[in-house]
C-alpha cells in the first residue's frame, strides 16, 4: 500500500521512496500545498477506488493518515 501511495504522490512532487514512511508530513516533508492535496486526493480516489471527503482530507496530516483512511474505506 505504501509503495502504491508513494507512486501517486510522486506525480505531484519529487519523492525519495527511501525517505517516505507513515510519519511523513504531507505538507511539511513533502511540500504539498492545498491544491496539491486536492489533486492528490482525486488521484488516490481513482487509484484505490475510494472517496475522500473535503473534511477528511483537511484532517489528514501524514502519509499514515492517508493510508489508514484508504484501508478503512476499502473494507
Short mmCIF file of N, CA and C in Angstrom, two decimals, residues 16-64:
data_model
loop_
_atom_site.label_atom_id
_atom_site.label_comp_id
_atom_site.label_asym_id
_atom_site.label_seq_id
_atom_site.Cartn_x
_atom_site.Cartn_y
_atom_site.Cartn_z
N UNK A 16 11.61 10.82 -2.67
CA UNK A 16 12.64 9.81 -2.44
C UNK A 16 11.97 8.69 -1.66
N UNK A 17 11.71 7.59 -2.33
CA UNK A 17 10.96 6.48 -1.71
C UNK A 17 11.56 6.02 -0.39
N UNK A 18 12.86 6.12 -0.24
CA UNK A 18 13.51 5.66 0.98
C UNK A 18 13.23 6.57 2.17
N UNK A 19 12.80 7.81 1.91
CA UNK A 19 12.60 8.76 2.99
C UNK A 19 11.13 8.96 3.35
N UNK A 20 10.24 8.23 2.70
CA UNK A 20 8.81 8.38 2.99
C UNK A 20 8.34 7.19 3.81
N UNK A 21 7.70 7.50 4.94
CA UNK A 21 7.10 6.45 5.76
C UNK A 21 5.77 6.96 6.32
N UNK A 22 5.21 6.25 7.24
CA UNK A 22 3.89 6.58 7.77
C UNK A 22 3.87 7.95 8.48
N UNK A 23 5.01 8.37 9.02
CA UNK A 23 5.07 9.63 9.76
C UNK A 23 5.43 10.84 8.90
N UNK A 24 5.62 10.63 7.61
CA UNK A 24 5.98 11.73 6.71
C UNK A 24 4.81 12.70 6.59
N UNK A 25 5.08 13.98 6.85
CA UNK A 25 4.06 15.02 6.77
C UNK A 25 3.77 15.35 5.31
N UNK A 26 2.48 15.40 4.98
CA UNK A 26 2.10 15.72 3.60
C UNK A 26 2.50 17.14 3.23
N UNK A 27 2.36 18.06 4.16
CA UNK A 27 2.68 19.47 3.88
C UNK A 27 4.14 19.80 4.16
N UNK A 28 4.60 19.50 5.35
CA UNK A 28 5.95 19.92 5.77
C UNK A 28 7.05 19.13 5.07
N UNK A 29 6.94 17.81 5.06
CA UNK A 29 8.00 16.99 4.49
C UNK A 29 7.92 16.88 2.96
N UNK A 30 6.71 16.71 2.45
CA UNK A 30 6.53 16.55 1.00
C UNK A 30 6.30 17.88 0.29
N UNK A 31 5.95 18.91 1.06
CA UNK A 31 5.77 20.24 0.48
C UNK A 31 4.51 20.41 -0.34
N UNK A 32 3.49 19.60 -0.05
CA UNK A 32 2.23 19.71 -0.79
C UNK A 32 1.45 20.93 -0.30
N UNK A 33 0.93 21.72 -1.23
CA UNK A 33 0.08 22.84 -0.86
C UNK A 33 -1.39 22.39 -0.95
N UNK A 34 -2.31 23.30 -0.71
CA UNK A 34 -3.73 22.94 -0.69
C UNK A 34 -4.21 22.37 -2.02
N UNK A 35 -3.80 22.99 -3.11
CA UNK A 35 -4.20 22.49 -4.43
C UNK A 35 -3.60 21.12 -4.70
N UNK A 36 -2.33 20.94 -4.33
CA UNK A 36 -1.69 19.63 -4.48
C UNK A 36 -2.45 18.56 -3.71
N UNK A 37 -2.89 18.90 -2.50
CA UNK A 37 -3.62 17.93 -1.68
C UNK A 37 -4.95 17.53 -2.31
N UNK A 38 -5.65 18.49 -2.88
CA UNK A 38 -6.92 18.18 -3.56
C UNK A 38 -6.66 17.29 -4.77
N UNK A 39 -5.65 17.64 -5.56
CA UNK A 39 -5.32 16.82 -6.73
C UNK A 39 -4.86 15.43 -6.31
N UNK A 40 -4.08 15.35 -5.24
CA UNK A 40 -3.64 14.07 -4.72
C UNK A 40 -4.84 13.24 -4.28
N UNK A 41 -5.79 13.86 -3.60
CA UNK A 41 -6.98 13.14 -3.15
C UNK A 41 -7.74 12.54 -4.33
N UNK A 42 -7.87 13.29 -5.40
CA UNK A 42 -8.56 12.78 -6.60
C UNK A 42 -7.80 11.59 -7.18
N UNK A 43 -6.48 11.70 -7.25
CA UNK A 43 -5.68 10.59 -7.77
C UNK A 43 -5.76 9.36 -6.88
N UNK A 44 -5.75 9.58 -5.57
CA UNK A 44 -5.86 8.46 -4.62
C UNK A 44 -7.23 7.81 -4.75
N UNK A 45 -8.27 8.62 -4.89
CA UNK A 45 -9.62 8.08 -5.07
C UNK A 45 -9.67 7.19 -6.31
N UNK A 46 -9.07 7.65 -7.40
CA UNK A 46 -9.07 6.87 -8.64
C UNK A 46 -8.22 5.61 -8.52
N UNK A 47 -7.06 5.72 -7.90
CA UNK A 47 -6.14 4.59 -7.77
C UNK A 47 -6.70 3.49 -6.88
N UNK A 48 -7.34 3.87 -5.77
CA UNK A 48 -7.77 2.90 -4.77
C UNK A 48 -9.27 2.65 -4.76
N UNK A 49 -10.02 3.37 -5.61
CA UNK A 49 -11.46 3.17 -5.68
C UNK A 49 -12.20 3.57 -4.42
N UNK A 50 -11.78 4.68 -3.82
CA UNK A 50 -12.39 5.15 -2.58
C UNK A 50 -12.85 6.60 -2.76
N UNK A 51 -13.46 7.15 -1.72
CA UNK A 51 -13.80 8.57 -1.69
C UNK A 51 -13.15 9.21 -0.47
N UNK A 52 -12.70 10.44 -0.65
CA UNK A 52 -12.13 11.21 0.45
C UNK A 52 -12.90 12.53 0.50
N UNK A 53 -13.63 12.74 1.58
CA UNK A 53 -14.38 13.98 1.71
C UNK A 53 -13.42 15.13 1.99
N UNK A 54 -13.86 16.33 1.71
CA UNK A 54 -13.05 17.52 1.98
C UNK A 54 -12.71 17.60 3.47
N UNK A 55 -13.67 17.25 4.29
CA UNK A 55 -13.46 17.28 5.75
C UNK A 55 -12.37 16.29 6.17
N UNK A 56 -12.44 15.07 5.63
CA UNK A 56 -11.43 14.06 5.95
C UNK A 56 -10.05 14.50 5.44
N UNK A 57 -10.02 15.03 4.23
CA UNK A 57 -8.76 15.47 3.65
C UNK A 57 -8.11 16.54 4.53
N UNK A 58 -8.91 17.47 5.04
CA UNK A 58 -8.39 18.53 5.88
C UNK A 58 -7.78 17.99 7.18
N UNK A 59 -8.24 16.84 7.63
CA UNK A 59 -7.75 16.25 8.86
C UNK A 59 -6.49 15.42 8.65
N UNK A 60 -6.18 15.06 7.42
CA UNK A 60 -5.03 14.21 7.14
C UNK A 60 -3.74 15.03 7.15
N UNK A 61 -2.84 14.64 8.01
CA UNK A 61 -1.58 15.36 8.16
C UNK A 61 -0.38 14.57 7.65
N UNK A 62 -0.46 13.24 7.71
CA UNK A 62 0.68 12.41 7.36
C UNK A 62 0.30 11.36 6.31
N UNK A 63 1.32 10.73 5.77
CA UNK A 63 1.11 9.62 4.84
C UNK A 63 0.34 8.51 5.54
N UNK A 64 0.66 8.28 6.80
CA UNK A 64 -0.04 7.26 7.58
C UNK A 64 -1.52 7.54 7.72
#
